[in-house]
Coordinates of C-alpha atoms in Angstrom, one line a residue:
X1 CA -13.6 8.6 6.0
X2 CA -15.1 9.5 2.7
X3 CA -12.6 11.9 1.9
X4 CA -9.3 9.2 1.5
X5 CA -10.2 8.3 -2.6
X6 CA -10.3 12.5 -2.1
X7 CA -6.8 12.7 -0.6
X8 CA -5.2 9.4 -2.6
X9 CA -6.8 11.2 -6.6
X10 CA -4.9 14.0 -5.6
X11 CA -1.5 13.3 -4.3
X12 CA -1.0 10.8 -7.0
X13 CA -2.3 13.7 -9.4
X14 CA 0.7 15.7 -7.5
X15 CA 3.4 13.1 -8.2
X16 CA 3.8 12.8 -4.2
X17 CA 1.0 9.0 -4.5
X18 CA 1.7 5.9 -2.6
X19 CA 3.6 3.0 -4.7
X20 CA 1.2 0.5 -3.0
X21 CA -0.8 0.3 -0.2
X22 CA -0.9 -2.7 2.5
X23 CA -3.4 -2.4 5.8
X24 CA -4.6 -5.2 7.8
X25 CA -8.3 -5.0 7.0
X26 CA -9.5 -3.9 3.6
X27 CA -10.5 0.3 4.1
X28 CA -14.1 0.2 1.4
X29 CA -12.8 4.1 0.8
X30 CA -10.0 3.1 -0.1
X31 CA -9.4 -0.1 -2.3
X32 CA -12.0 1.6 -5.2
X33 CA -10.0 4.8 -5.4
X34 CA -6.7 2.3 -5.2
X35 CA -8.1 0.1 -7.8
X36 CA -8.9 3.1 -10.2
X37 CA -4.9 4.7 -10.2
X38 CA -3.0 1.2 -10.8
X39 CA -2.3 0.8 -7.2
X40 CA -1.4 -1.9 -4.9
X41 CA -3.5 -2.4 -2.7
X42 CA -2.2 -5.2 0.1
X43 CA -4.3 -7.0 2.7
X44 CA -5.8 -9.5 5.5
X45 CA -2.1 -9.5 6.8
X46 CA -2.1 -11.5 10.7
X47 CA -0.1 -9.1 11.5
X48 CA 0.9 -5.0 11.2
X49 CA 3.4 -5.0 7.3
X50 CA 4.7 -1.8 8.0
X51 CA 6.3 -2.7 11.7
X52 CA 9.4 -4.1 10.5
X53 CA 9.4 -0.9 7.7
X54 CA 11.2 2.2 7.5
X55 CA 11.5 5.1 6.2
X56 CA 13.7 4.8 3.1
X57 CA 13.8 0.6 3.0
X58 CA 13.7 -0.6 -0.4
X59 CA 10.1 -3.2 -0.4
X60 CA 9.3 -5.2 -3.2
X61 CA 4.6 -7.1 -2.7
X62 CA 4.3 -9.8 -4.4
X63 CA 1.2 -11.9 -4.7
X64 CA 1.4 -15.3 -5.1
X65 CA -1.6 -18.2 -5.0
X66 CA -3.1 -15.4 -2.7
X67 CA -0.7 -14.8 -0.3
X68 CA 1.1 -10.8 -0.6
X69 CA 4.5 -11.4 1.1
X70 CA 6.5 -8.3 1.7
X71 CA 10.1 -7.8 1.3
X72 CA 12.6 -6.0 3.1
X73 CA 15.5 -5.6 -0.2
X74 CA 17.2 -3.4 0.7
X75 CA 17.8 -0.8 4.5
X76 CA 17.8 3.4 4.1
X77 CA 20.8 4.1 5.5

């Protein structure tokens, strides 16, 4: 949807925007919006990177040699 960049901007403005965005594929509208708001954007995964992440988990996202690594640091209770 072409509304995605505006929604992202509104969420950030109110302090409830995402810390990072993980997608299997690139969203051509969300990627530039994330870039404008300095939100890390990981994409190009062969699997759903969010399938093992639960609400409240502490997650680290790293880029190493062009590969995005997603590590769960601490599980929520």
